[in-house]
Amino acid sequence: MKQVGEIVTHVSKELNDQRPNRAFTRWGRGFLLECLNLGLAEIGAYRTEAFCVLTDITLIPGGTQYVNNNITIAAITANSDGTPIRKADNNVDIGYAAYAKNETQCAGDEYKVRTYSVDTKNTHVFYVNPPCPKGATVTVKASLFSGIPIYGPEDW
């Protein structure tokens, strides 16, 4: 994978600004880094999934679930066995999130998340339906967005 300095130097070569002893004369490093950051921001505005990573999330008992503060949920795609999870209406899931957790004997080994919704006021909170039972270890596959990278001179 190319480093930021290699990418900016390549762009500078394409702009015919890499003569010996006169590199980055017309197009400075700082300006090219700024253009790189603006380009990444534009990509992120229209194609958020370009900066997402697919990972497993272990659920805690109950309907209300949490992720770290520096991460936003883009989508929850499937249970650990591959069965799909559908996106639901956030207001409906919030209405049922406060109720009691499923008991283990009620859910058994066949527990699967059917729907999820992300809290519109706090994107680090999401709700699963049916709620995760006590004592069960359940993982789901999720697409997480950690933000658009911003590069500076220290990344050269």
Tab-separated table of N, CA and C in Angstrom:
chain	number	residue	atom	x	y	z
A	1	MET	N	0.842	-1.175	0.000
A	1	MET	CA	0.000	0.000	0.000
A	1	MET	C	0.888	1.241	0.000
A	2	LYS	N	0.559	2.192	-0.832
A	2	LYS	CA	1.365	3.401	-0.943
A	2	LYS	C	1.149	4.308	0.260
A	3	GLN	N	2.218	4.988	0.646
A	3	GLN	CA	2.149	5.969	1.714
A	3	GLN	C	1.661	7.297	1.148
A	4	VAL	N	1.263	8.192	2.032
A	4	VAL	CA	0.735	9.488	1.611
A	4	VAL	C	1.782	10.257	0.812
A	5	GLY	N	3.030	10.231	1.263
A	5	GLY	CA	4.098	10.939	0.557
A	5	GLY	C	4.291	10.431	-0.861
A	6	GLU	N	4.184	9.117	-1.049
A	6	GLU	CA	4.325	8.540	-2.392
A	6	GLU	C	3.180	8.983	-3.305
A	7	ILE	N	1.982	9.036	-2.764
A	7	ILE	CA	0.823	9.453	-3.560
A	7	ILE	C	0.957	10.918	-3.966
A	8	VAL	N	1.321	11.775	-3.007
A	8	VAL	CA	1.452	13.203	-3.302
A	8	VAL	C	2.595	13.445	-4.283
A	9	THR	N	3.707	12.717	-4.138
A	9	THR	CA	4.827	12.858	-5.076
A	9	THR	C	4.411	12.411	-6.469
A	10	HIS	N	3.648	11.333	-6.569
A	10	HIS	CA	3.163	10.871	-7.871
A	10	HIS	C	2.264	11.927	-8.529
A	11	VAL	N	1.375	12.525	-7.737
A	11	VAL	CA	0.508	13.578	-8.271
A	11	VAL	C	1.352	14.761	-8.731
A	12	SER	N	2.376	15.093	-7.954
A	12	SER	CA	3.264	16.196	-8.332
A	12	SER	C	3.994	15.900	-9.640
A	13	LYS	N	4.390	14.642	-9.833
A	13	LYS	CA	5.019	14.250	-11.108
A	13	LYS	C	4.035	14.404	-12.256
A	14	GLU	N	2.791	13.997	-12.049
A	14	GLU	CA	1.774	14.132	-13.086
A	14	GLU	C	1.511	15.598	-13.424
A	15	LEU	N	1.709	16.476	-12.452
A	15	LEU	CA	1.534	17.909	-12.678
A	15	LEU	C	2.815	18.561	-13.205
A	16	ASN	N	3.821	17.727	-13.519
A	16	ASN	CA	5.099	18.199	-14.071
A	16	ASN	C	5.788	19.174	-13.113
A	17	ASP	N	5.834	18.791	-11.832
A	17	ASP	CA	6.428	19.652	-10.809
A	17	ASP	C	7.482	18.895	-10.000
A	18	GLN	N	8.246	18.020	-10.648
A	18	GLN	CA	9.265	17.235	-9.942
A	18	GLN	C	10.627	17.322	-10.635
A	19	ARG	N	11.022	18.502	-11.053
A	19	ARG	CA	12.342	18.643	-11.665
A	19	ARG	C	13.416	18.540	-10.594
A	20	PRO	N	14.621	18.098	-10.939
A	20	PRO	CA	15.704	18.008	-9.945
A	20	PRO	C	15.965	19.364	-9.286
A	21	ASN	N	16.107	19.348	-7.986
A	21	ASN	CA	16.349	20.532	-7.150
A	21	ASN	C	15.214	21.556	-7.199
A	22	ARG	N	14.091	21.216	-7.776
A	22	ARG	CA	12.961	22.149	-7.858
A	22	ARG	C	11.631	21.418	-7.650
A	23	ALA	N	11.630	20.408	-6.837
A	23	ALA	CA	10.399	19.644	-6.606
A	23	ALA	C	9.405	20.476	-5.792
A	24	PHE	N	8.150	20.299	-6.088
A	24	PHE	CA	7.043	20.972	-5.385
A	24	PHE	C	7.164	22.500	-5.459
A	25	THR	N	7.554	23.015	-6.605
A	25	THR	CA	7.703	24.465	-6.765
A	25	THR	C	6.356	25.127	-7.019
A	26	ARG	N	5.618	24.642	-7.993
A	26	ARG	CA	4.328	25.249	-8.338
A	26	ARG	C	3.198	24.724	-7.467
A	27	TRP	N	3.267	23.456	-7.138
A	27	TRP	CA	2.229	22.813	-6.338
A	27	TRP	C	2.886	22.337	-5.043
A	28	GLY	N	2.737	23.091	-3.975
A	28	GLY	CA	3.386	22.765	-2.704
A	28	GLY	C	2.811	21.519	-2.051
A	29	ARG	N	3.622	20.937	-1.158
A	29	ARG	CA	3.175	19.722	-0.452
A	29	ARG	C	1.894	19.977	0.344
A	30	GLY	N	1.865	21.090	1.062
A	30	GLY	CA	0.686	21.410	1.873
A	30	GLY	C	-0.575	21.552	1.040
A	31	PHE	N	-0.447	22.198	-0.117
A	31	PHE	CA	-1.604	22.373	-0.996
A	31	PHE	C	-2.083	21.028	-1.535
A	32	LEU	N	-1.140	20.166	-1.930
A	32	LEU	CA	-1.526	18.852	-2.454
A	32	LEU	C	-2.146	17.979	-1.365
A	33	LEU	N	-1.636	18.079	-0.127
A	33	LEU	CA	-2.254	17.346	0.988
A	33	LEU	C	-3.678	17.854	1.241
A	34	GLU	N	-3.858	19.163	1.154
A	34	GLU	CA	-5.191	19.729	1.335
A	34	GLU	C	-6.144	19.235	0.247
A	35	CYS	N	-5.662	19.162	-0.984
A	35	CYS	CA	-6.488	18.630	-2.081
A	35	CYS	C	-6.840	17.163	-1.836
A	36	LEU	N	-5.876	16.384	-1.318
A	36	LEU	CA	-6.134	14.980	-0.991
A	36	LEU	C	-7.232	14.868	0.061
A	37	ASN	N	-7.135	15.673	1.125
A	37	ASN	CA	-8.137	15.636	2.191
A	37	ASN	C	-9.516	16.065	1.695
A	38	LEU	N	-9.560	17.087	0.841
A	38	LEU	CA	-10.845	17.519	0.286
A	38	LEU	C	-11.452	16.439	-0.608
A	39	GLY	N	-10.607	15.756	-1.372
A	39	GLY	CA	-11.090	14.661	-2.217
A	39	GLY	C	-11.653	13.514	-1.396
A	40	LEU	N	-10.962	13.163	-0.300
A	40	LEU	CA	-11.463	12.101	0.578
A	40	LEU	C	-12.784	12.504	1.231
A	41	ALA	N	-12.916	13.779	1.598
A	41	ALA	CA	-14.167	14.258	2.192
A	41	ALA	C	-15.316	14.165	1.191
A	42	GLU	N	-15.051	14.468	-0.067
A	42	GLU	CA	-16.090	14.353	-1.099
A	42	GLU	C	-16.506	12.895	-1.294
A	43	ILE	N	-15.529	12.005	-1.322
A	43	ILE	CA	-15.852	10.580	-1.455
A	43	ILE	C	-16.691	10.127	-0.265
A	44	GLY	N	-16.300	10.540	0.935
A	44	GLY	CA	-17.028	10.155	2.140
A	44	GLY	C	-18.442	10.690	2.191
A	45	ALA	N	-18.673	11.848	1.575
A	45	ALA	CA	-20.014	12.426	1.580
A	45	ALA	C	-20.983	11.614	0.729
A	46	TYR	N	-20.489	11.029	-0.342
A	46	TYR	CA	-21.367	10.298	-1.261
A	46	TYR	C	-21.250	8.783	-1.140
A	47	ARG	N	-20.114	8.300	-0.693
A	47	ARG	CA	-19.879	6.854	-0.594
A	47	ARG	C	-19.316	6.518	0.790
A	48	THR	N	-20.141	6.611	1.810
A	48	THR	CA	-19.703	6.356	3.178
A	48	THR	C	-19.120	4.959	3.330
A	49	GLU	N	-19.656	3.997	2.588
A	49	GLU	CA	-19.193	2.610	2.716
A	49	GLU	C	-17.735	2.440	2.308
A	50	ALA	N	-17.163	3.421	1.603
A	50	ALA	CA	-15.749	3.342	1.225
A	50	ALA	C	-14.843	3.402	2.452
A	51	PHE	N	-15.335	3.935	3.551
A	51	PHE	CA	-14.547	4.061	4.771
A	51	PHE	C	-15.095	3.181	5.894
A	52	CYS	N	-15.847	2.152	5.536
A	52	CYS	CA	-16.418	1.229	6.515
A	52	CYS	C	-15.602	-0.058	6.578
A	53	VAL	N	-15.690	-0.713	7.712
A	53	VAL	CA	-15.044	-2.007	7.886
A	53	VAL	C	-16.095	-2.992	8.398
A	54	LEU	N	-16.077	-4.214	7.875
A	54	LEU	CA	-17.009	-5.256	8.303
A	54	LEU	C	-16.390	-6.010	9.474
A	55	THR	N	-17.093	-6.082	10.584
A	55	THR	CA	-16.561	-6.721	11.786
A	55	THR	C	-17.692	-7.403	12.554
A	56	ASP	N	-17.325	-8.172	13.568
A	56	ASP	CA	-18.300	-8.838	14.432
A	56	ASP	C	-18.506	-8.019	15.698
A	57	ILE	N	-19.751	-7.917	16.142
A	57	ILE	CA	-20.094	-7.247	17.394
A	57	ILE	C	-20.734	-8.279	18.307
A	58	THR	N	-20.254	-8.368	19.540
A	58	THR	CA	-20.858	-9.244	20.542
A	58	THR	C	-21.939	-8.460	21.268
A	59	LEU	N	-23.133	-9.013	21.314
A	59	LEU	CA	-24.267	-8.335	21.931
A	59	LEU	C	-24.298	-8.573	23.429
A	60	ILE	N	-24.820	-7.586	24.155
A	60	ILE	CA	-25.037	-7.722	25.591
A	60	ILE	C	-26.515	-8.062	25.803
A	61	PRO	N	-26.888	-8.605	26.972
A	61	PRO	CA	-28.298	-8.930	27.201
A	61	PRO	C	-29.188	-7.692	27.100
A	62	GLY	N	-30.320	-7.852	26.456
A	62	GLY	CA	-31.271	-6.758	26.311
A	62	GLY	C	-31.390	-6.281	24.881
A	63	GLY	N	-32.264	-5.328	24.677
A	63	GLY	CA	-32.503	-4.804	23.342
A	63	GLY	C	-31.608	-3.640	22.973
A	64	THR	N	-31.139	-2.887	23.970
A	64	THR	CA	-30.300	-1.725	23.717
A	64	THR	C	-28.839	-2.146	23.691
A	65	GLN	N	-28.145	-1.815	22.617
A	65	GLN	CA	-26.745	-2.194	22.424
A	65	GLN	C	-25.917	-0.934	22.181
A	66	TYR	N	-24.594	-1.032	22.418
A	66	TYR	CA	-23.716	0.131	22.304
A	66	TYR	C	-22.444	-0.223	21.540
A	67	VAL	N	-21.876	0.777	20.853
A	67	VAL	CA	-20.540	0.665	20.263
A	67	VAL	C	-19.706	1.826	20.801
A	68	ASN	N	-18.387	1.777	20.573
A	68	ASN	CA	-17.487	2.825	21.058
A	68	ASN	C	-17.877	4.192	20.513
A	69	ASN	N	-17.487	5.233	21.238
A	69	ASN	CA	-17.859	6.596	20.855
A	69	ASN	C	-17.249	7.069	19.546
A	70	ASN	N	-16.110	6.511	19.136
A	70	ASN	CA	-15.470	6.975	17.902
A	70	ASN	C	-15.925	6.185	16.677
A	71	ILE	N	-16.955	5.368	16.839
A	71	ILE	CA	-17.445	4.516	15.749
A	71	ILE	C	-18.933	4.778	15.533
A	72	THR	N	-19.342	4.793	14.278
A	72	THR	CA	-20.754	4.928	13.924
A	72	THR	C	-21.183	3.674	13.169
A	73	ILE	N	-22.380	3.209	13.412
A	73	ILE	CA	-22.879	2.015	12.736
A	73	ILE	C	-23.430	2.406	11.371
A	74	ALA	N	-22.894	1.799	10.331
A	74	ALA	CA	-23.428	2.009	8.983
A	74	ALA	C	-24.558	1.015	8.720
A	75	ALA	N	-24.346	-0.249	9.115
A	75	ALA	CA	-25.374	-1.276	8.915
A	75	ALA	C	-25.020	-2.503	9.733
A	76	ILE	N	-26.027	-3.238	10.141
A	76	ILE	CA	-25.840	-4.561	10.733
A	76	ILE	C	-26.402	-5.526	9.708
A	77	THR	N	-25.545	-6.380	9.194
A	77	THR	CA	-25.918	-7.139	8.002
A	77	THR	C	-26.447	-8.537	8.267
A	78	ALA	N	-25.837	-9.276	9.224
A	78	ALA	CA	-26.215	-10.686	9.373
A	78	ALA	C	-25.903	-11.199	10.768
A	79	ASN	N	-26.580	-12.291	11.131
A	79	ASN	CA	-26.225	-13.040	12.331
A	79	ASN	C	-24.936	-13.800	12.058
A	80	SER	N	-24.368	-14.398	13.092
A	80	SER	CA	-23.099	-15.115	12.920
A	80	SER	C	-23.228	-16.307	11.976
A	81	ASP	N	-24.430	-16.867	11.844
A	81	ASP	CA	-24.619	-17.999	10.925
A	81	ASP	C	-24.947	-17.555	9.500
A	82	GLY	N	-25.019	-16.245	9.270
A	82	GLY	CA	-25.252	-15.732	7.927
A	82	GLY	C	-26.681	-15.324	7.619
A	83	THR	N	-27.624	-15.615	8.520
A	83	THR	CA	-29.005	-15.200	8.259
A	83	THR	C	-29.102	-13.675	8.295
A	84	PRO	N	-29.824	-13.085	7.363
A	84	PRO	CA	-29.838	-11.620	7.262
A	84	PRO	C	-30.598	-10.946	8.397
A	85	ILE	N	-30.194	-9.717	8.679
A	85	ILE	CA	-30.871	-8.869	9.662
A	85	ILE	C	-31.400	-7.656	8.907
A	86	ARG	N	-32.660	-7.334	9.136
A	86	ARG	CA	-33.274	-6.222	8.416
A	86	ARG	C	-33.299	-4.956	9.273
A	87	LYS	N	-33.237	-3.833	8.609
A	87	LYS	CA	-33.332	-2.550	9.308
A	87	LYS	C	-34.794	-2.269	9.631
A	88	ALA	N	-35.051	-1.769	10.843
A	88	ALA	CA	-36.422	-1.517	11.293
A	88	ALA	C	-36.619	-0.034	11.591
A	89	ASP	N	-37.847	0.314	11.921
A	89	ASP	CA	-38.182	1.683	12.300
A	89	ASP	C	-37.643	1.955	13.697
A	90	ASN	N	-36.885	3.024	13.841
A	90	ASN	CA	-36.253	3.361	15.108
A	90	ASN	C	-37.275	3.622	16.208
A	91	ASN	N	-38.356	4.309	15.927
A	91	ASN	CA	-39.352	4.635	16.951
A	91	ASN	C	-40.023	3.394	17.516
A	92	VAL	N	-40.257	2.406	16.692
A	92	VAL	CA	-40.872	1.167	17.161
A	92	VAL	C	-39.908	0.422	18.081
A	93	ASP	N	-38.639	0.325	17.683
A	93	ASP	CA	-37.669	-0.399	18.508
A	93	ASP	C	-37.416	0.286	19.843
A	94	ILE	N	-37.405	1.612	19.874
A	94	ILE	CA	-37.217	2.321	21.139
A	94	ILE	C	-38.384	2.023	22.078
A	95	GLY	N	-39.578	1.918	21.544
A	95	GLY	CA	-40.749	1.631	22.358
A	95	GLY	C	-40.661	0.295	23.068
A	96	TYR	N	-40.019	-0.686	22.448
A	96	TYR	CA	-39.908	-2.013	23.050
A	96	TYR	C	-38.579	-2.247	23.753
A	97	ALA	N	-37.607	-1.350	23.623
A	97	ALA	CA	-36.272	-1.569	24.181
A	97	ALA	C	-36.262	-1.593	25.701
A	98	ALA	N	-37.184	-0.901	26.335
A	98	ALA	CA	-37.179	-0.808	27.795
A	98	ALA	C	-37.755	-2.039	28.480
A	99	TYR	N	-38.407	-2.925	27.746
A	99	TYR	CA	-39.039	-4.079	28.370
A	99	TYR	C	-38.021	-5.145	28.748
A	100	ALA	N	-38.467	-6.142	29.503
A	100	ALA	CA	-37.584	-7.168	30.058
A	100	ALA	C	-36.847	-7.934	28.964
A	101	LYS	N	-35.693	-8.450	29.361
A	101	LYS	CA	-34.869	-9.250	28.451
A	101	LYS	C	-35.520	-10.616	28.252
A	102	ASN	N	-35.188	-11.251	27.143
A	102	ASN	CA	-35.650	-12.627	26.931
A	102	ASN	C	-34.969	-13.534	27.943
A	103	GLU	N	-35.697	-14.466	28.476
A	103	GLU	CA	-35.094	-15.457	29.355
A	103	GLU	C	-34.400	-16.507	28.500
A	104	THR	N	-33.351	-17.110	29.021
A	104	THR	CA	-32.556	-18.070	28.254
A	104	THR	C	-33.401	-19.243	27.782
A	105	GLN	N	-34.259	-19.788	28.665
A	105	GLN	CA	-35.055	-20.937	28.261
A	105	GLN	C	-36.069	-20.574	27.180
A	106	CYS	N	-36.453	-19.308	27.100
A	106	CYS	CA	-37.398	-18.865	26.071
A	106	CYS	C	-36.718	-18.815	24.705
A	107	ALA	N	-35.479	-18.318	24.680
A	107	ALA	CA	-34.793	-18.147	23.403
A	107	ALA	C	-34.000	-19.385	23.019
A	108	GLY	N	-33.389	-20.045	23.987
A	108	GLY	CA	-32.602	-21.246	23.710
A	108	GLY	C	-31.401	-20.970	22.829
A	109	ASP	N	-30.926	-22.008	22.143
A	109	ASP	CA	-29.756	-21.875	21.284
A	109	ASP	C	-30.102	-21.283	19.929
A	110	GLU	N	-31.365	-21.142	19.630
A	110	GLU	CA	-31.787	-20.691	18.309
A	110	GLU	C	-31.981	-19.185	18.215
A	111	TYR	N	-31.476	-18.429	19.184
A	111	TYR	CA	-31.684	-16.979	19.155
A	111	TYR	C	-31.009	-16.368	17.929
A	112	LYS	N	-31.757	-15.533	17.228
A	112	LYS	CA	-31.234	-14.788	16.083
A	112	LYS	C	-31.846	-13.400	16.102
A	113	VAL	N	-31.040	-12.421	15.779
A	113	VAL	CA	-31.553	-11.060	15.645
A	113	VAL	C	-32.339	-10.997	14.339
A	114	ARG	N	-33.531	-10.450	14.393
A	114	ARG	CA	-34.347	-10.320	13.177
A	114	ARG	C	-34.237	-8.920	12.583
A	115	THR	N	-34.314	-7.905	13.465
A	115	THR	CA	-34.245	-6.523	12.988
A	115	THR	C	-33.345	-5.702	13.902
A	116	TYR	N	-32.892	-4.574	13.382
A	116	TYR	CA	-32.108	-3.628	14.167
A	116	TYR	C	-32.508	-2.216	13.757
A	117	SER	N	-32.228	-1.271	14.619
A	117	SER	CA	-32.369	0.141	14.259
A	117	SER	C	-31.328	0.927	15.036
A	118	VAL	N	-30.847	1.997	14.425
A	118	VAL	CA	-29.840	2.855	15.044
A	118	VAL	C	-30.554	4.069	15.616
A	119	ASP	N	-30.182	4.453	16.831
A	119	ASP	CA	-30.772	5.622	17.475
A	119	ASP	C	-30.421	6.873	16.672
A	120	THR	N	-31.417	7.657	16.316
A	120	THR	CA	-31.167	8.847	15.496
A	120	THR	C	-30.486	9.964	16.279
A	121	LYS	N	-30.646	9.980	17.595
A	121	LYS	CA	-30.022	11.023	18.412
A	121	LYS	C	-28.611	10.655	18.839
A	122	ASN	N	-28.314	9.375	18.918
A	122	ASN	CA	-26.991	8.909	19.332
A	122	ASN	C	-26.626	7.718	18.455
A	123	THR	N	-25.767	7.932	17.474
A	123	THR	CA	-25.444	6.876	16.506
A	123	THR	C	-24.529	5.803	17.076
A	124	HIS	N	-24.177	5.883	18.352
A	124	HIS	CA	-23.388	4.843	19.008
A	124	HIS	C	-24.286	3.837	19.718
A	125	VAL	N	-25.596	4.069	19.664
A	125	VAL	CA	-26.583	3.189	20.297
A	125	VAL	C	-27.450	2.581	19.201
A	126	PHE	N	-27.691	1.270	19.319
A	126	PHE	CA	-28.613	0.622	18.391
A	126	PHE	C	-29.465	-0.377	19.152
A	127	TYR	N	-30.567	-0.752	18.552
A	127	TYR	CA	-31.539	-1.640	19.186
A	127	TYR	C	-31.693	-2.895	18.340
A	128	VAL	N	-31.761	-4.044	19.014
A	128	VAL	CA	-31.982	-5.306	18.315
A	128	VAL	C	-33.327	-5.873	18.743
A	129	ASN	N	-33.953	-6.597	17.826
A	129	ASN	CA	-35.236	-7.208	18.102
A	129	ASN	C	-35.206	-8.631	17.573
A	130	PRO	N	-35.549	-9.631	18.326
A	130	PRO	CA	-35.896	-9.597	19.736
A	130	PRO	C	-34.673	-9.295	20.595
A	131	PRO	N	-34.899	-8.844	21.839
A	131	PRO	CA	-33.769	-8.537	22.717
A	131	PRO	C	-32.890	-9.761	22.955
A	132	CYS	N	-31.615	-9.514	23.144
A	132	CYS	CA	-30.649	-10.596	23.378
A	132	CYS	C	-30.901	-11.228	24.750
A	133	PRO	N	-30.989	-12.559	24.835
A	133	PRO	CA	-31.275	-13.212	26.118
A	133	PRO	C	-30.079	-13.202	27.061
A	134	LYS	N	-30.378	-13.339	28.364
A	134	LYS	CA	-29.328	-13.452	29.379
A	134	LYS	C	-28.566	-14.745	29.172
A	135	GLY	N	-27.269	-14.707	29.389
A	135	GLY	CA	-26.454	-15.914	29.330
A	135	GLY	C	-26.078	-16.372	27.939
A	136	ALA	N	-26.572	-15.741	26.919
A	136	ALA	CA	-26.251	-16.144	25.541
A	136	ALA	C	-25.094	-15.299	25.016
A	137	THR	N	-24.206	-15.929	24.260
A	137	THR	CA	-23.135	-15.207	23.586
A	137	THR	C	-23.522	-15.098	22.122
A	138	VAL	N	-23.897	-13.902	21.725
A	138	VAL	CA	-24.414	-13.679	20.377
A	138	VAL	C	-23.533	-12.654	19.674
A	139	THR	N	-23.139	-12.969	18.450
A	139	THR	CA	-22.394	-12.003	17.640
A	139	THR	C	-23.154	-11.747	16.345
A	140	VAL	N	-23.038	-10.526	15.867
A	140	VAL	CA	-23.627	-10.143	14.587
A	140	VAL	C	-22.547	-9.481	13.741
A	141	LYS	N	-22.724	-9.539	12.444
A	141	LYS	CA	-21.790	-8.885	11.527
A	141	LYS	C	-22.297	-7.475	11.255
A	142	ALA	N	-21.395	-6.504	11.419
A	142	ALA	CA	-21.787	-5.108	11.255
A	142	ALA	C	-20.774	-4.359	10.407
A	143	SER	N	-21.264	-3.378	9.703
A	143	SER	CA	-20.423	-2.469	8.932
A	143	SER	C	-20.289	-1.188	9.747
A	144	LEU	N	-19.056	-0.891	10.182
A	144	LEU	CA	-18.810	0.247	11.065
A	144	LEU	C	-18.037	1.339	10.342
A	145	PHE	N	-18.389	2.576	10.626
A	145	PHE	CA	-17.759	3.749	10.024
A	145	PHE	C	-16.983	4.474	11.111
A	146	SER	N	-15.666	4.591	10.931
A	146	SER	CA	-14.848	5.243	11.954
A	146	SER	C	-14.422	6.648	11.558
A	147	GLY	N	-14.865	7.139	10.436
A	147	GLY	CA	-14.550	8.505	10.033
A	147	GLY	C	-13.654	8.556	8.809
A	148	ILE	N	-13.642	9.708	8.184
A	148	ILE	CA	-12.816	9.930	7.001
A	148	ILE	C	-11.425	10.330	7.472
A	149	PRO	N	-10.378	9.690	6.954
A	149	PRO	CA	-9.026	10.043	7.400
A	149	PRO	C	-8.627	11.443	6.940
A	150	ILE	N	-7.854	12.123	7.769
A	150	ILE	CA	-7.306	13.436	7.436
A	150	ILE	C	-5.795	13.328	7.558
A	151	TYR	N	-5.094	13.677	6.498
A	151	TYR	CA	-3.640	13.549	6.465
A	151	TYR	C	-2.977	14.908	6.570
A	152	GLY	N	-1.843	14.924	7.237
A	152	GLY	CA	-1.059	16.142	7.393
A	152	GLY	C	0.412	15.866	7.128
A	153	PRO	N	1.273	16.861	7.319
A	153	PRO	CA	2.710	16.689	7.062
A	153	PRO	C	3.346	15.571	7.897
A	154	GLU	N	2.813	15.308	9.077
A	154	GLU	CA	3.373	14.245	9.933
A	154	GLU	C	3.137	12.859	9.354
A	155	ASP	N	2.219	12.719	8.409
A	155	ASP	CA	1.937	11.432	7.772
A	155	ASP	C	2.801	11.190	6.547
A	156	TRP	N	3.663	12.129	6.213
A	156	TRP	CA	4.494	12.045	5.016
A	156	TRP	C	5.349	10.831	5.150
